[in-house]
Coordinates of C-alpha atoms and ligand atoms in Angstrom, one line a residue:
X87 CA -7.1 -23.7 -9.0
X88 CA -8.3 -27.3 -8.6
X89 CA -11.6 -27.9 -6.8
X90 CA -10.2 -28.9 -3.4
X91 CA -7.4 -26.3 -3.1
X92 CA -8.3 -22.7 -2.0
X93 CA -8.1 -19.9 -4.5
X94 CA -4.7 -18.3 -4.9
X95 CA -4.9 -14.6 -4.4
X96 CA -2.4 -11.8 -5.0
X97 CA -3.2 -8.5 -3.2
X98 CA -1.8 -5.1 -4.1
X99 CA -1.4 -2.8 -1.1
X100 CA 0.1 0.5 -0.2
X101 CA -0.4 2.4 3.1
X102 CA -2.8 1.9 6.0
X103 CA -6.0 1.0 4.2
X104 CA -4.4 -1.5 2.0
X105 CA -2.6 -3.1 5.0
X106 CA -5.9 -3.6 6.8
X107 CA -7.5 -5.6 4.0
X108 CA -4.3 -7.5 3.5
X109 CA -4.4 -8.5 7.2
X110 CA -8.1 -9.5 6.8
X111 CA -7.2 -11.8 3.9
X112 CA -4.3 -13.2 5.9
X113 CA -6.7 -14.1 8.6
X114 CA -8.8 -16.3 6.3
X115 CA -6.3 -17.6 3.7
X116 CA -3.4 -20.1 4.3
X117 CA 0.1 -18.8 3.5
X118 CA 0.4 -20.4 0.1
X119 CA -2.9 -18.9 -1.0
X120 CA -2.1 -15.2 -0.5
X121 CA 0.8 -13.1 -1.7
X122 CA 0.9 -9.4 -1.0
X123 CA 2.8 -7.1 -3.4
X124 CA 3.6 -3.8 -1.8
X125 CA 4.3 -0.3 -3.2
X126 CA 7.9 1.0 -2.6
X127 CA 7.4 4.4 -4.4
X128 CA 7.1 6.0 -0.9
X129 CA 10.6 4.7 0.1
X130 CA 13.2 7.3 0.9
X131 CA 16.4 7.9 2.8
X132 CA 16.0 9.8 6.1
X133 CA 18.6 10.2 8.9
X134 CA 20.8 8.2 6.5
X135 CA 18.4 5.3 6.8
X136 CA 16.6 3.5 4.0
X137 CA 12.9 3.7 5.0
X138 CA 10.1 1.6 3.3
X139 CA 6.9 3.0 4.9
X140 CA 4.4 0.8 3.0
X141 CA 6.4 -2.4 3.4
X142 CA 6.6 -1.6 7.2
X143 CA 2.9 -0.7 7.5
X144 CA 1.9 -3.9 5.8
X145 CA 4.3 -6.1 7.8
X146 CA 3.6 -4.4 11.2
X147 CA -0.2 -4.8 10.5
X148 CA 0.2 -8.5 9.5
X149 CA 2.3 -9.1 12.6
X150 CA 0.0 -7.2 14.9
X151 CA 2.7 -4.7 15.7
X152 CA 1.2 -1.7 14.1
X153 CA 0.3 1.5 16.0
X154 CA -3.5 1.2 16.0
X155 CA -4.0 5.0 16.1
X156 CA -1.7 6.1 13.3
X157 CA -1.7 2.9 11.3
X158 CA 2.0 3.4 10.7
X159 CA 5.0 2.8 13.0
X160 CA 4.8 0.4 15.9
X161 CA 2.4 0.2 18.9
X162 CA 3.7 0.9 22.4
X163 CA 6.6 3.0 21.0
X164 CA 9.2 4.9 22.9
X165 CA 10.9 8.0 21.5
X166 CA 14.3 8.1 23.2
X167 CA 16.4 8.2 20.1
X168 CA 14.0 10.7 18.4
X169 CA 14.3 13.0 21.4
X170 CA 18.1 12.9 21.4
X171 CA 18.2 13.4 17.6
X172 CA 16.0 16.5 18.1
X173 CA 18.4 17.8 20.8
X174 CA 21.3 17.2 18.3
X175 CA 19.6 19.2 15.5
X176 CA 18.3 16.3 13.3
X177 CA 15.2 16.9 11.2
X178 CA 12.1 15.8 13.2
X179 CA 9.3 16.2 10.7
X180 CA 9.3 12.4 10.1
X181 CA 8.7 10.7 13.4
X182 CA 10.8 7.5 14.0
X183 CA 10.2 5.6 17.2
X184 CA 12.8 3.4 18.9
X185 CA 11.3 0.0 17.8
X186 CA 10.6 1.3 14.3
X187 CA 14.2 2.6 14.0
X188 CA 15.5 -1.0 14.5
X189 CA 13.7 -2.0 11.3
X190 CA 15.3 0.9 9.4
X191 CA 18.8 0.3 10.9
X192 CA 18.7 -3.4 10.0
X193 CA 17.2 -2.9 6.6
X194 CA 19.9 -0.2 5.8
X195 CA 22.6 -2.5 7.2
X196 CA 21.6 -5.4 4.9
X197 CA 21.0 -3.2 1.8
X198 CA 24.5 -1.8 2.3
X199 CA 25.8 -5.3 2.3
X200 CA 24.1 -5.9 -1.0
X201 CA 21.1 -7.9 0.1
X202 CA 18.1 -7.3 -2.1
X203 CA 15.0 -5.6 -0.5
X204 CA 12.8 -8.6 -1.3
X205 CA 15.3 -10.9 0.5
X206 CA 15.5 -8.6 3.6
X207 CA 11.7 -8.4 3.6
X208 CA 11.3 -12.1 3.5
X209 CA 13.7 -12.6 6.4
X210 CA 12.2 -9.8 8.5
X211 CA 8.7 -11.3 7.9
X212 CA 9.9 -14.6 9.3
X213 CA 11.3 -13.0 12.3
X214 CA 8.0 -11.1 12.9
X215 CA 6.1 -14.3 12.6
X216 CA 4.5 -13.4 9.3
X217 CA 3.8 -16.6 7.3
X218 CA 2.2 -15.0 4.2
X219 CA 4.4 -13.8 1.4
X220 CA 5.1 -10.1 1.3
X221 CA 6.9 -8.8 -1.7
X222 CA 8.1 -5.3 -2.6
X223 CA 6.9 -4.5 -6.1
X224 CA 10.6 -4.2 -7.1
X225 CA 14.1 -4.5 -5.6
X226 CA 15.1 -1.5 -7.8
X227 CA 14.6 2.1 -6.6
X228 CA 11.4 3.8 -7.5
X229 CA 10.7 7.3 -6.1
X230 CA 7.2 8.8 -6.3
X231 CA 7.5 12.5 -7.1
X232 CA 4.5 14.8 -6.5
X233 CA 4.5 17.9 -8.9
X234 CA 2.8 20.7 -7.0
X235 CA 1.6 24.2 -7.9
X236 CA 3.3 25.8 -4.9
X237 CA 6.7 24.1 -4.8
X238 CA 7.1 22.3 -8.1
X239 CA 8.3 18.7 -7.7
X240 CA 8.4 17.3 -4.2
X241 CA 9.7 13.9 -3.1
X242 CA 6.7 11.9 -1.8
X243 CA 7.4 12.1 2.0
X244 CA 8.2 15.7 1.7
X245 CA 4.7 16.2 0.2
X246 CA 2.9 13.7 2.4
X247 CA 4.4 14.3 5.8
X248 CA 6.5 17.5 5.8
X249 CA 4.0 19.5 3.8
X250 CA 1.0 17.5 5.3
X251 CA -0.4 16.9 1.8
X252 CA -1.4 20.6 1.7
X253 CA 0.3 21.6 -1.7
X254 CA -1.9 21.4 -4.8
X255 CA -1.1 18.4 -6.9
X256 CA -0.6 18.8 -10.6
X257 CA 0.8 15.3 -11.5
X258 CA 2.8 12.3 -10.3
X259 CA 6.0 10.9 -11.6
X260 CA 7.6 7.6 -10.6
X261 CA 11.3 8.1 -11.0
X262 CA 13.1 4.9 -12.0
X263 CA 9.9 2.9 -12.8
X264 CA 10.8 2.3 -16.4
X265 CA 14.0 0.5 -15.4
X266 CA 12.5 -1.2 -12.3
X267 CA 12.1 -4.9 -12.6
X268 CA 9.4 -6.8 -10.6
X269 CA 10.9 -8.3 -7.5
X270 CA 11.7 -12.0 -7.5
X271 CA 8.5 -13.9 -6.8
X272 CA 6.2 -11.2 -8.3
X273 CA 6.0 -12.8 -11.8
X274 CA 5.4 -16.3 -10.4
X275 CA 2.8 -15.1 -7.9
X276 CA 0.9 -13.3 -10.7
X277 CA 1.2 -16.3 -13.0
X278 CA -0.4 -18.6 -10.4
X279 CA -3.0 -16.2 -9.2
X280 CA -6.7 -17.0 -9.6
X281 CA -7.5 -13.4 -8.8
X282 CA -5.9 -10.1 -8.0
X283 CA -7.2 -8.0 -5.2
X284 CA -6.6 -4.2 -5.4
X285 CA -6.7 -3.2 -1.7
X286 CA -8.3 0.1 -0.7
X287 CA -5.1 2.1 -1.0
X288 CA -4.5 5.4 -2.7
X289 CA -4.9 4.7 -6.4
X290 CA -2.5 7.5 -7.6
X291 CA 0.5 6.9 -5.4
X292 CA 0.1 3.4 -3.9
X293 CA -1.5 1.2 -6.5
X294 CA -0.6 2.9 -9.8
X295 CA 3.2 2.3 -9.3
X296 CA 2.6 -1.4 -8.8
X297 CA 0.3 -1.7 -11.8
X298 CA 2.9 0.2 -13.9
X299 CA 5.7 -2.2 -12.9
X300 CA 3.4 -5.2 -13.8
X301 CA 2.5 -3.6 -17.2
X302 CA 6.1 -2.6 -18.0
X303 CA 7.2 -6.2 -17.3
X304 CA 4.3 -7.5 -19.5
X305 CA 2.9 -9.4 -16.5
X306 CA -0.7 -10.2 -17.4
X307 CA -3.4 -9.7 -14.8
X308 CA -5.5 -12.7 -13.9
X309 CA -9.0 -13.0 -15.4
X310 CA -10.5 -11.7 -12.1
X311 CA -9.3 -8.4 -10.7
X312 CA -11.4 -7.0 -7.8
X313 CA -10.7 -3.6 -6.3
X314 CA -12.1 -2.2 -3.0
X315 CA -12.8 1.5 -3.1
X316 CA -10.6 3.6 -0.8
X317 CA -13.2 6.4 -1.1
X318 CA -16.5 6.3 0.7
X319 CA -19.1 9.0 0.4
X320 CA -16.7 11.1 -1.7
X321 CA -14.1 11.1 1.0
X322 CA -10.9 9.1 1.5
X323 CA -11.0 6.9 4.6
X324 CA -7.5 8.1 5.4
X325 CA -5.0 10.3 3.5
X326 CA -5.1 12.6 0.5
X327 CA -6.7 10.4 -2.2
X328 CA -9.9 12.5 -2.5
X329 CA -7.9 15.8 -2.4
X330 CA -5.7 14.4 -5.2
X331 CA -8.7 13.5 -7.4
X332 CA -10.2 17.0 -6.9
X333 CA -6.9 18.8 -7.6
X334 CA -6.6 16.7 -10.8
X335 CA -10.0 18.0 -11.9
X336 CA -12.0 14.8 -11.0
X337 CA -14.9 14.9 -8.5
X338 CA -13.8 12.4 -5.9
X339 CA -16.1 9.4 -5.5
X340 CA -16.0 5.6 -5.5
X341 CA -17.1 5.8 -9.2
X342 CA -14.1 8.0 -10.0
X343 CA -11.9 5.3 -8.5
X344 CA -13.5 2.6 -10.7
X345 CA -13.1 4.9 -13.7
X346 CA -9.4 5.5 -12.8
X347 CA -8.6 1.8 -12.9
X348 CA -10.9 1.2 -15.8
X349 CA -12.6 -1.9 -17.2
X350 CA -9.3 -2.9 -18.9
X351 CA -8.0 -3.6 -15.4
X352 CA -11.0 -4.3 -13.2
X353 CA -13.5 -7.2 -13.4
X354 CA -15.3 -6.1 -10.2
X355 CA -15.4 -3.2 -7.8
X356 CA -16.5 -3.2 -4.2
X357 CA -18.3 0.0 -3.0
X358 CA -19.2 0.8 0.5
X359 CA -22.9 0.5 1.4
X360 CA -23.0 4.3 1.6
X361 CA -22.2 4.4 -2.1
X362 CA -24.7 1.7 -3.2
X363 CA -26.4 4.3 -5.4
X364 CA -23.2 4.4 -7.6
X365 CA -23.4 0.7 -8.3
X366 CA -25.4 1.1 -11.6
X367 CA -22.9 3.6 -12.9
X368 CA -20.0 1.2 -12.1
X369 CA -21.9 -1.6 -13.8
X370 CA -22.3 0.8 -16.8
X371 CA -18.5 1.0 -17.0
X372 CA -18.4 -2.8 -17.7
X373 CA -17.1 -3.4 -14.2
X374 CA -19.3 -5.6 -11.9
X375 CA -20.3 -3.5 -8.9
X376 CA -20.6 -5.1 -5.4
X377 CA -21.7 -3.4 -2.2
X378 CA -20.1 -4.3 1.2
X379 CA -19.1 -2.7 4.5
X380 CA -15.6 -1.5 3.6
X381 CA -14.7 0.4 6.7
X382 CA -12.4 -1.7 8.8
X383 CA -12.1 -0.2 12.3
X384 CA -11.1 -3.5 13.9
X385 CA -9.8 -6.9 13.1
X386 CA -13.4 -8.2 12.9
X387 CA -14.4 -5.9 10.0
X388 CA -11.1 -6.6 8.2
X389 CA -11.9 -10.4 8.4
X390 CA -15.5 -9.8 7.3
X391 CA -14.5 -7.6 4.3
X392 CA -11.9 -10.2 3.4
X393 CA -14.6 -12.9 3.5
X394 CA -16.9 -10.8 1.3
X395 CA -14.1 -10.3 -1.1
X396 CA -13.3 -14.0 -1.2
X397 CA -17.0 -14.9 -1.8
X398 CA -17.1 -12.4 -4.7
X399 CA -13.9 -13.8 -6.2
X400 CA -15.4 -17.3 -5.9
X401 CA -18.4 -16.1 -7.9
X402 CA -16.3 -14.4 -10.5
X403 CA -13.7 -17.1 -11.3
Ligands
LIG695 N1 3.2 9.7 8.4 C1 3.1 11.0 9.0 O1 2.1 11.6 8.7 N2 3.9 11.5 9.9 C2 5.0 10.8 10.3 O2 5.8 11.3 11.1 C3 5.3 9.5 9.8 C4 6.3 8.7 10.2 C5 6.4 7.4 9.6 C6 7.5 6.5 10.1 C7 7.6 5.2 9.6 C8 6.7 4.8 8.6 O3 6.7 3.5 8.1 C9 5.6 5.6 8.2 C10 5.5 6.9 8.7 N3 4.5 7.8 8.3 C11 4.3 9.0 8.8 C12 3.5 7.3 7.3 C13 4.0 7.4 5.9 O4 4.4 8.6 5.5 C14 2.9 6.8 5.0 O5 2.4 5.7 5.6 C15 3.2 6.3 3.6 O6 4.3 6.7 3.1 C16 2.0 6.6 2.7 O7 1.1 5.6 3.0

């Protein structure tokens, strides 16, 4: 970074929470100053289609297309194909709206023609009017497997959607991750980053796979790594993160998240104001604790949190 150019940030994101902060950062940073690396461990084939939920959640959110209620899928959806598929006997536990289906059909078509996922993502982003760079963590297949007490190993979406996150988690496995190469652009983005932002996504199944790919590829993290807690007041804002901590024998809290990433990864950690009392314990880990409003119900709070994060990064670099 030179004095007159803005900081270059890389953000790691998974599902809905991560996408919201990514969108907040995209509101305040120019395209060349922000790259978002997205988890692909949730990807799976359903109805014969290649589905990349976290890429789509990040892209739809950046493009202003996301369903504001669920956070995933598109707003103002229709369900004509879904209803006909139900009538024909197709599995209906994973809801696919008509507009969302076009994304899966086109991604599948291009993948079948041999186009890499990162290239498809870049082109779809352009067509959605997204100017910031969105990269899958890898073009190679990585499948998050959830080992559960009740059913043994479950593919991620089977656990997350079909079983509604109810099974008891024992451990996670990221099939293919040892062989998976970082997608084109990941290494370069990380090399030029002044700071890495770990968005408030599920540490276990959204952020860990990305960190594992970076580590396996010996991609060094920038001097400044700032994470925003996905857990507030001992509860996940959305999704099973707190339940996963508890089932793995760890009392869920923002402190537990900071400990999970550890001071080898994190320089700073942003707690919600509700958890301000945990700041000294985070500091004691050797990770600088900061307090902010981390709930992002609307675009205004996403922008505000992004601004707070940027100010903290400017203090830390
Ligand atoms: N999550 C659900 O709980 N139920 C669904 O029917 C569902 C459909 C769906 C379709 C497209 C998509 O991109 C995401 C979808 N999700 C659904 C969310 C998805 O399972 C999660 O967003 C991620 O895999 C975890 O963040």
